JSON list of C-alpha atoms in Angstrom, two decimals:
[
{"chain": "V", "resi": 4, "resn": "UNK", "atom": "CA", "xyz": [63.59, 15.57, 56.61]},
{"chain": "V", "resi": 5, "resn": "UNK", "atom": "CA", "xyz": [63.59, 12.72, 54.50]},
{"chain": "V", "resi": 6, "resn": "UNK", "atom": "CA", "xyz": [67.23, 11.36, 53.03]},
{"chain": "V", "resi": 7, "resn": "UNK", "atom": "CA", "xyz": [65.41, 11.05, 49.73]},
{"chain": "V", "resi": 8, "resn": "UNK", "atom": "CA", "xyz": [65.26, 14.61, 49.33]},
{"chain": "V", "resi": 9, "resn": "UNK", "atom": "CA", "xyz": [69.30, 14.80, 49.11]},
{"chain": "V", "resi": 10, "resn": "UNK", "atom": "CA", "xyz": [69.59, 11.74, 46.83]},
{"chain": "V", "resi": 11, "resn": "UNK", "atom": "CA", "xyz": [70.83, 13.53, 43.48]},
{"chain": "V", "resi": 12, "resn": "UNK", "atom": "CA", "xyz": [72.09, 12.10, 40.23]},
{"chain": "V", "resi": 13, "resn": "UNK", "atom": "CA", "xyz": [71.92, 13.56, 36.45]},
{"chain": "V", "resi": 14, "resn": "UNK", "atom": "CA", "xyz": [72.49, 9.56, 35.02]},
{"chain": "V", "resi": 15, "resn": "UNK", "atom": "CA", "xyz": [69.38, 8.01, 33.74]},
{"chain": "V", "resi": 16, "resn": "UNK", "atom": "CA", "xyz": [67.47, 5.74, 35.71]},
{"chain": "V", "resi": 17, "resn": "UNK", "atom": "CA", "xyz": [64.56, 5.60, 38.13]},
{"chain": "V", "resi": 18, "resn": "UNK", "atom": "CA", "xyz": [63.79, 8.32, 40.47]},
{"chain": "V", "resi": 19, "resn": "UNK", "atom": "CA", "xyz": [61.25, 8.71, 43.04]},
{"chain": "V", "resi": 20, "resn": "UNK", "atom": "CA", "xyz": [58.57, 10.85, 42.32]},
{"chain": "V", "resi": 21, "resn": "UNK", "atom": "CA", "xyz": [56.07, 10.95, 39.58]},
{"chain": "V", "resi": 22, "resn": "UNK", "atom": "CA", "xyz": [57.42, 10.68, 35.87]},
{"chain": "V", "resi": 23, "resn": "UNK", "atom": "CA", "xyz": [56.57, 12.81, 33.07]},
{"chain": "V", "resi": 24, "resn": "UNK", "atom": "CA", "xyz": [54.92, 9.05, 31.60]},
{"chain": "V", "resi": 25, "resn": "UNK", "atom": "CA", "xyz": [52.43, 8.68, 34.48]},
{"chain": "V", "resi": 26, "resn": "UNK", "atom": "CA", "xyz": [51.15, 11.98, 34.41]},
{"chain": "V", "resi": 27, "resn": "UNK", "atom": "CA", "xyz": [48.05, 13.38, 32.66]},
{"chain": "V", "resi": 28, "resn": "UNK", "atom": "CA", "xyz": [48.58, 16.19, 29.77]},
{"chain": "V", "resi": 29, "resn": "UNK", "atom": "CA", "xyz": [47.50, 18.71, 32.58]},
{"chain": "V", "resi": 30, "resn": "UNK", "atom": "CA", "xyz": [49.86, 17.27, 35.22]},
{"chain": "V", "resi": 31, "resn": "UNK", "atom": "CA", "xyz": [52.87, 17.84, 32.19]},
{"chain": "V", "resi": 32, "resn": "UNK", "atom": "CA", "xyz": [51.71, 20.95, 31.89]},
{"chain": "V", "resi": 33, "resn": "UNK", "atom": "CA", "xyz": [52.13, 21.98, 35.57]},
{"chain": "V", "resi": 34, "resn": "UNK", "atom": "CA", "xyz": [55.18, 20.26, 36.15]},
{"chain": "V", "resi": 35, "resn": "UNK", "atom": "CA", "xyz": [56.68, 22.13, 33.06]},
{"chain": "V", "resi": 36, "resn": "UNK", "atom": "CA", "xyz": [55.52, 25.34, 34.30]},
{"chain": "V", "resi": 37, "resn": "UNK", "atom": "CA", "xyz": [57.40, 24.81, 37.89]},
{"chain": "V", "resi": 38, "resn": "UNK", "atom": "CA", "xyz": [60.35, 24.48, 35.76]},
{"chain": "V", "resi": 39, "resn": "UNK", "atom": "CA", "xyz": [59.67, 27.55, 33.48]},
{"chain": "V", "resi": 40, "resn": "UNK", "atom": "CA", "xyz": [58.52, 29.65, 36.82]},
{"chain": "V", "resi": 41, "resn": "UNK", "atom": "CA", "xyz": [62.27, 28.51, 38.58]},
{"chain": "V", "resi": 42, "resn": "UNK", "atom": "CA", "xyz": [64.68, 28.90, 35.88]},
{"chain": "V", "resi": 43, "resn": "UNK", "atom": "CA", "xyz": [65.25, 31.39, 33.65]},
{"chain": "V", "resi": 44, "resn": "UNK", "atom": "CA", "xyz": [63.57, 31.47, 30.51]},
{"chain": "V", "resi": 45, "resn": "UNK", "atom": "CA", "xyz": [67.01, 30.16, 28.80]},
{"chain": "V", "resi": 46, "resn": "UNK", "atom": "CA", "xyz": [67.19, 27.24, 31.28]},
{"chain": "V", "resi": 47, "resn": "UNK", "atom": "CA", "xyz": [63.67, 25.81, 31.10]},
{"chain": "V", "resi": 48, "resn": "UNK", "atom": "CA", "xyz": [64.44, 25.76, 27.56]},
{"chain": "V", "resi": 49, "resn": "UNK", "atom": "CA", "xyz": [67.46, 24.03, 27.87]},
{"chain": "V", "resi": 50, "resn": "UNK", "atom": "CA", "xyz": [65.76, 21.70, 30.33]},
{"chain": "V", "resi": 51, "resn": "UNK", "atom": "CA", "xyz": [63.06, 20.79, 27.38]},
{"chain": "V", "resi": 52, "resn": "UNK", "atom": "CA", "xyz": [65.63, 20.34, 24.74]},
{"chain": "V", "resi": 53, "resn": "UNK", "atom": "CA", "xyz": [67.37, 17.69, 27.11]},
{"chain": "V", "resi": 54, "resn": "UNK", "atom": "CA", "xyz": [64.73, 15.89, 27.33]},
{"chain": "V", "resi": 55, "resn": "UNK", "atom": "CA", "xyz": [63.59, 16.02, 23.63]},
{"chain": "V", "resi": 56, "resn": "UNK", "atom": "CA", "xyz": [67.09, 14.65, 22.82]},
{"chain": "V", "resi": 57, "resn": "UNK", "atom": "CA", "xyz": [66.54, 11.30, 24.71]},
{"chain": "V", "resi": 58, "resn": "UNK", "atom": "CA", "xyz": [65.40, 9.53, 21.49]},
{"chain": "V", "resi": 59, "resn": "UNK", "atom": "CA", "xyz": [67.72, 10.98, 19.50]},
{"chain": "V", "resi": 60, "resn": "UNK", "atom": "CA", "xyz": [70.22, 9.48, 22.06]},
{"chain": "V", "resi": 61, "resn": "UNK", "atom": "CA", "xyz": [68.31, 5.98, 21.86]},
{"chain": "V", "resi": 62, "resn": "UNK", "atom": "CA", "xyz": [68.52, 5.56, 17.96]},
{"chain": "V", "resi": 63, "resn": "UNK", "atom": "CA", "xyz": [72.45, 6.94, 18.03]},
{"chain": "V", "resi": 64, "resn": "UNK", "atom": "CA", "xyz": [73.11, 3.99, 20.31]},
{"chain": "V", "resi": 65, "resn": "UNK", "atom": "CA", "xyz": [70.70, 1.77, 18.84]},
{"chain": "V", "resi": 66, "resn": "UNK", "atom": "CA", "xyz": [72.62, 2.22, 15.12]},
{"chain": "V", "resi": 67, "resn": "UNK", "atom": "CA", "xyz": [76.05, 1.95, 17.04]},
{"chain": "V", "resi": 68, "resn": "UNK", "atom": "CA", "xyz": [75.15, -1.13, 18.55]},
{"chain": "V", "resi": 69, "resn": "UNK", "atom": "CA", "xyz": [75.31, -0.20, 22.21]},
{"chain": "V", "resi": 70, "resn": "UNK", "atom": "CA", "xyz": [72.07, 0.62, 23.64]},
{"chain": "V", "resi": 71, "resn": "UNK", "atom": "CA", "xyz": [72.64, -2.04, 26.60]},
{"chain": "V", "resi": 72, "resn": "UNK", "atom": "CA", "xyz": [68.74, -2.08, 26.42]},
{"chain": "V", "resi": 73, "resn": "UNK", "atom": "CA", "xyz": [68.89, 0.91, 28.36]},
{"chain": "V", "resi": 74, "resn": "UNK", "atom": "CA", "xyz": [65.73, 2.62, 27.25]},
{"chain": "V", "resi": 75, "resn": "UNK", "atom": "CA", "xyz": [65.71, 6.53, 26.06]},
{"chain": "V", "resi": 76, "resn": "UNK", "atom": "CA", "xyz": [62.89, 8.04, 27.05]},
{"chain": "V", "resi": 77, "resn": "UNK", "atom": "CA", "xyz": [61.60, 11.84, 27.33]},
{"chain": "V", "resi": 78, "resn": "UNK", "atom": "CA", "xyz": [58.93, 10.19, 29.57]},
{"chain": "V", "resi": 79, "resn": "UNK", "atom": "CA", "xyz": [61.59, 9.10, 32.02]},
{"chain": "V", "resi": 80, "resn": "UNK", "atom": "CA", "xyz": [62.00, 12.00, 34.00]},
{"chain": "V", "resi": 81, "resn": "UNK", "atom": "CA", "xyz": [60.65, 12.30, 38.04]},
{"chain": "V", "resi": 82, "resn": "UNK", "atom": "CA", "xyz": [59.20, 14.88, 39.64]},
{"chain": "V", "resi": 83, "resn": "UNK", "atom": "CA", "xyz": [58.90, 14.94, 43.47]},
{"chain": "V", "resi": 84, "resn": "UNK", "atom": "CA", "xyz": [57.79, 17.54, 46.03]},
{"chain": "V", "resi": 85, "resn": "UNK", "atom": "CA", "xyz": [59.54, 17.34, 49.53]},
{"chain": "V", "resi": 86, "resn": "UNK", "atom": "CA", "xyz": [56.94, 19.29, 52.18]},
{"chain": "V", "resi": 87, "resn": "UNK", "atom": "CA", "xyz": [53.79, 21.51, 51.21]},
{"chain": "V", "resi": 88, "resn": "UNK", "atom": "CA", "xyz": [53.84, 23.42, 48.16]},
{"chain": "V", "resi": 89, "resn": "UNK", "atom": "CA", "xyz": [53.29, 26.48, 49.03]},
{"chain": "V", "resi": 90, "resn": "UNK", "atom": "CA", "xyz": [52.79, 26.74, 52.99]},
{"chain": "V", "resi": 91, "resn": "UNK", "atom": "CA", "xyz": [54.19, 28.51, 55.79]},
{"chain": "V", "resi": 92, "resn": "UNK", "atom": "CA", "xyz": [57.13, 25.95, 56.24]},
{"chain": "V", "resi": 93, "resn": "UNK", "atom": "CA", "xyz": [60.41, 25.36, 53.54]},
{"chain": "V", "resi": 94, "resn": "UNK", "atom": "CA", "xyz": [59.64, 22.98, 50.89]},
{"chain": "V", "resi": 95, "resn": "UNK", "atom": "CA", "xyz": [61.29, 21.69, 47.79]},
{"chain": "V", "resi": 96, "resn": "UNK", "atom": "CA", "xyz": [60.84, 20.25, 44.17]},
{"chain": "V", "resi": 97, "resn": "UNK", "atom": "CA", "xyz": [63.19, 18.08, 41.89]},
{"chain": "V", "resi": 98, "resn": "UNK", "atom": "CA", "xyz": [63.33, 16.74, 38.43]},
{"chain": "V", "resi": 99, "resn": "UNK", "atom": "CA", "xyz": [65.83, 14.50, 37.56]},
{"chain": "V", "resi": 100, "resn": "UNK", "atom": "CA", "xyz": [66.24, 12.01, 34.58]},
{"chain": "V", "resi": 101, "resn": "UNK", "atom": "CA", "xyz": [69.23, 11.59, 32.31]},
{"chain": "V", "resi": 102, "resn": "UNK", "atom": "CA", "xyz": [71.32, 14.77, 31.97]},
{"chain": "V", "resi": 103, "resn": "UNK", "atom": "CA", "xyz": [68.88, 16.78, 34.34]},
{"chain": "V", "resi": 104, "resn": "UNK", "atom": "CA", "xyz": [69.03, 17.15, 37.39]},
{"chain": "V", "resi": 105, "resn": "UNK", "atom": "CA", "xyz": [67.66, 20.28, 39.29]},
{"chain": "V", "resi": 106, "resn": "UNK", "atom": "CA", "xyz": [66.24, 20.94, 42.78]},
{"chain": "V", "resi": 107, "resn": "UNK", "atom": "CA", "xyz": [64.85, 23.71, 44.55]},
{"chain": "V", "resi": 108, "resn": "UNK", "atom": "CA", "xyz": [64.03, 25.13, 48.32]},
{"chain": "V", "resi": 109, "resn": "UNK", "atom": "CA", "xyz": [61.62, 27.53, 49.14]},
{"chain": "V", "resi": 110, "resn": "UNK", "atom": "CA", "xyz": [61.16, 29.30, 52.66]},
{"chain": "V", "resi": 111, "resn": "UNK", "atom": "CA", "xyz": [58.34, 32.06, 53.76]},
{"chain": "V", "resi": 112, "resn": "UNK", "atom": "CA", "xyz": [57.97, 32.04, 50.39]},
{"chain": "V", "resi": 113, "resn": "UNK", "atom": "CA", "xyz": [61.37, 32.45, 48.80]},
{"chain": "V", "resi": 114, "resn": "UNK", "atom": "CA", "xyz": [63.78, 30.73, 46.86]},
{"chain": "V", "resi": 115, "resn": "UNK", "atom": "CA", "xyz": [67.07, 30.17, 49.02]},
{"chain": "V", "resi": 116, "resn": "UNK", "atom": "CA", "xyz": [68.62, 27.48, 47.05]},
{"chain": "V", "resi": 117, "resn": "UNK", "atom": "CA", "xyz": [68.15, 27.27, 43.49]},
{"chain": "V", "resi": 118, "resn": "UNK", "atom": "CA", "xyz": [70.25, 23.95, 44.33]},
{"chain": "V", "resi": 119, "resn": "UNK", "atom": "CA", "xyz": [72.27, 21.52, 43.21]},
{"chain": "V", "resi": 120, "resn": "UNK", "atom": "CA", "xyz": [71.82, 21.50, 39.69]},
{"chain": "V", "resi": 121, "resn": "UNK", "atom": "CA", "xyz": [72.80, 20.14, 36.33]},
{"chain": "V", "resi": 122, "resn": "UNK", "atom": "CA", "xyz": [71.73, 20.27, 33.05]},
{"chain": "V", "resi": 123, "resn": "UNK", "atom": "CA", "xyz": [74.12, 18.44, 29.93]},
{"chain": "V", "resi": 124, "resn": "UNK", "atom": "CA", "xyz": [73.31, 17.09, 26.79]},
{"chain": "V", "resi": 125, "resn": "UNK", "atom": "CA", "xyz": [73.59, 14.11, 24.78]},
{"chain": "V", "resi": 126, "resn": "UNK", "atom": "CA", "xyz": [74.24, 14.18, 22.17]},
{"chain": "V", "resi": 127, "resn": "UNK", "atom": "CA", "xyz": [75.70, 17.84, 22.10]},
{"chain": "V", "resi": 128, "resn": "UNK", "atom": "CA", "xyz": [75.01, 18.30, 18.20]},
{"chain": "V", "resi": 129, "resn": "UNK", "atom": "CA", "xyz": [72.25, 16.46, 16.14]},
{"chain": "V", "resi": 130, "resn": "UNK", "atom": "CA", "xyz": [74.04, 15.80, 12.82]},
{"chain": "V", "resi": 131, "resn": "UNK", "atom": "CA", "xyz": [70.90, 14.84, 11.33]},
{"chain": "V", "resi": 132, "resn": "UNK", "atom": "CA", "xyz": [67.60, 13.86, 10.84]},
{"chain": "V", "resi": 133, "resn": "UNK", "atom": "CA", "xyz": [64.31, 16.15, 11.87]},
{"chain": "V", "resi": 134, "resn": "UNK", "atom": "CA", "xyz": [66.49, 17.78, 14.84]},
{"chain": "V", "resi": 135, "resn": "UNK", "atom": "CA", "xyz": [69.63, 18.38, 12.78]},
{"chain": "V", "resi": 136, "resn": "UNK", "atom": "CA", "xyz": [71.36, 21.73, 14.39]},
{"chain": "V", "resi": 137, "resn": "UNK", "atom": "CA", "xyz": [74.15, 22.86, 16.74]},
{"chain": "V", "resi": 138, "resn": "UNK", "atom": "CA", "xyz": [74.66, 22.29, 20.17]},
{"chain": "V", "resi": 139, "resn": "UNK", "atom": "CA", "xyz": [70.87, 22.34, 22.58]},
{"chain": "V", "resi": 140, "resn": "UNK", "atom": "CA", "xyz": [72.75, 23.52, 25.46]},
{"chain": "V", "resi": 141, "resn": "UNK", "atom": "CA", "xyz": [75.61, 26.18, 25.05]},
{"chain": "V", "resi": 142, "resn": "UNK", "atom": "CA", "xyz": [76.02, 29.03, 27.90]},
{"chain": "V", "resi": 143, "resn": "UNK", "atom": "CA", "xyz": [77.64, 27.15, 30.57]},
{"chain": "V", "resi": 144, "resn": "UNK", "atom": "CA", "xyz": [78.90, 23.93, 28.12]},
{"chain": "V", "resi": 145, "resn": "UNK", "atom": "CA", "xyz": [80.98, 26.47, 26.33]},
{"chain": "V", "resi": 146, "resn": "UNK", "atom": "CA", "xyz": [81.87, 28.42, 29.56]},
{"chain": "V", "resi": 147, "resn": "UNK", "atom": "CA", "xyz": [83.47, 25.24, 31.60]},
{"chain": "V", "resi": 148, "resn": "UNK", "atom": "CA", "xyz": [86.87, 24.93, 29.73]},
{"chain": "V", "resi": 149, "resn": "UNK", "atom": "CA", "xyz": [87.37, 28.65, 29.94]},
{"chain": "V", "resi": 150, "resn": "UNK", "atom": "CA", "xyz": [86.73, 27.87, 33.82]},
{"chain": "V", "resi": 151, "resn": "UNK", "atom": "CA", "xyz": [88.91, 25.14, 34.56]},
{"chain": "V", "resi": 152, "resn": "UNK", "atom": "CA", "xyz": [91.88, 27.13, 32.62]},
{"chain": "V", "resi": 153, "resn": "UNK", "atom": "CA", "xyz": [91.95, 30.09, 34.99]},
{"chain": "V", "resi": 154, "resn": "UNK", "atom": "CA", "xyz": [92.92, 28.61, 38.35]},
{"chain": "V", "resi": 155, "resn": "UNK", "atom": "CA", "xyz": [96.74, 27.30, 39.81]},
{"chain": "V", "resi": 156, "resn": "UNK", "atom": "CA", "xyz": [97.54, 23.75, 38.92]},
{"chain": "V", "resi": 157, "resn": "UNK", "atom": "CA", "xyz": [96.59, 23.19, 42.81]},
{"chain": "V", "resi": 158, "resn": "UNK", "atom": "CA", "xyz": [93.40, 24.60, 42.78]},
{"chain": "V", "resi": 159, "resn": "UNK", "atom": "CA", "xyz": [91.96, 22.60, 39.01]},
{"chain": "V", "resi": 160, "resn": "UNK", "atom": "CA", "xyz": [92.91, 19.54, 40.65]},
{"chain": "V", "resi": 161, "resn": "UNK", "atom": "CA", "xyz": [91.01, 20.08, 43.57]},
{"chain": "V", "resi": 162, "resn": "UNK", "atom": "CA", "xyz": [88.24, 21.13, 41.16]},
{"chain": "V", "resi": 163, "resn": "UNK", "atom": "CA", "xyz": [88.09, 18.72, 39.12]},
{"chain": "V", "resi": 164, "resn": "UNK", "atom": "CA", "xyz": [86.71, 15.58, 40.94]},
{"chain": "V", "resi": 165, "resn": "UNK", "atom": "CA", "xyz": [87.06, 12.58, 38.18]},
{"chain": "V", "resi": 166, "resn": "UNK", "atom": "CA", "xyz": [87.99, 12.80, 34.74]},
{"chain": "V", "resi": 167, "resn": "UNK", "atom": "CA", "xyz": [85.51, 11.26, 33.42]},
{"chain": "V", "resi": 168, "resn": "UNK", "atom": "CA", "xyz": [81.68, 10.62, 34.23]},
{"chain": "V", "resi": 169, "resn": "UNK", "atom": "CA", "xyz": [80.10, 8.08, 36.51]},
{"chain": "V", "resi": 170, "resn": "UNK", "atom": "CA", "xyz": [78.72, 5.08, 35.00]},
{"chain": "V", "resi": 171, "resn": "UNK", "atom": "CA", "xyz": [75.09, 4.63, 34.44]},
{"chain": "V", "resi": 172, "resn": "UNK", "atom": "CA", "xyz": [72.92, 3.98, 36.99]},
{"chain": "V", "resi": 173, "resn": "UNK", "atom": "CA", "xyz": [71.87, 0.39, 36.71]},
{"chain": "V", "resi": 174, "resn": "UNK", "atom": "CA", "xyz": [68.21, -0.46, 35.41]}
]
């Protein structure tokens, strides 16, 4: 019942919880495995190459002279349980760091909301370097525009909630 359980943001920054950097190679390994046992096989890997792209990110910005020393980091995502893991009454679990953002409830035992997510990258192609290749993330990335194109007039701007993103959270 805590309001910390409904605080949700895909911008990077801190998050309560336990980051991927303060946890032991066996704690990684768990908290990857949550992910890979909740999504689908394509998501979890979606969900690793966002977070493999935060350095990437970081030495794009740092070459273009605008990393605001705002520090990219795959270490920089939280993890955070909300209840028991795996008792009687509904829980929940959320990672969240820069371009991911997923949550998940579970009650006698079943998932009932899968939650509000998100998952984006940046950048959307590496044009070079060790990581050079097309676009991490494509399924729903490529799906969007076809999605905002079918409804009235009426009904995309009621859809469509800002034209562009918020600003980063500050540090």
């Amino acid at each position: 019942d805590t309001a910390e359980r409904f605080a949700w943001d895909y911008r990077p920054g801190p998050r309560q919880g336990l980051s991927l950097g303060a946890m032991t190679p066996s704690q990684r390994d768990a908290a990857m495995a949550i992910v890979g046992a909740a999504m689908s096989e394509r998501g979890a890997r979606e969900a690793g190459a966002i977070i493999a792209l935060e350095p990437i990110l970081g030495e794009i910005e740092r070459r273009a002279g605008r990393s605001d020393g705002m520090r990219r980091d795959p270490e920089l995502y939280w993890f955070a349980v909300f209840g028991q893991a795996g008792g009687r009454l509904p829980w929940s679990w959320r990672v969240g760091g820069h371009h991911l953002a997923a949550q998940t409830t579970v009650a006698d035992g079943r998932v009932i909301g899968p939650a509000p997510s998100f998952l984006g990258a940046n950048p959307a192609t590496v044009s070079g370097g060790p990581f050079a290749g097309p676009r991490r993330i494509r399924g729903e990335e490529t799906l969007a525009p076809a999605l905002l194109a079918t409804p009235t007039p009426a009904h995309r701007g009621a859809a469509v909630a800002a034209r562009a993103a918020p600003p980063p959270l500050p540090a």
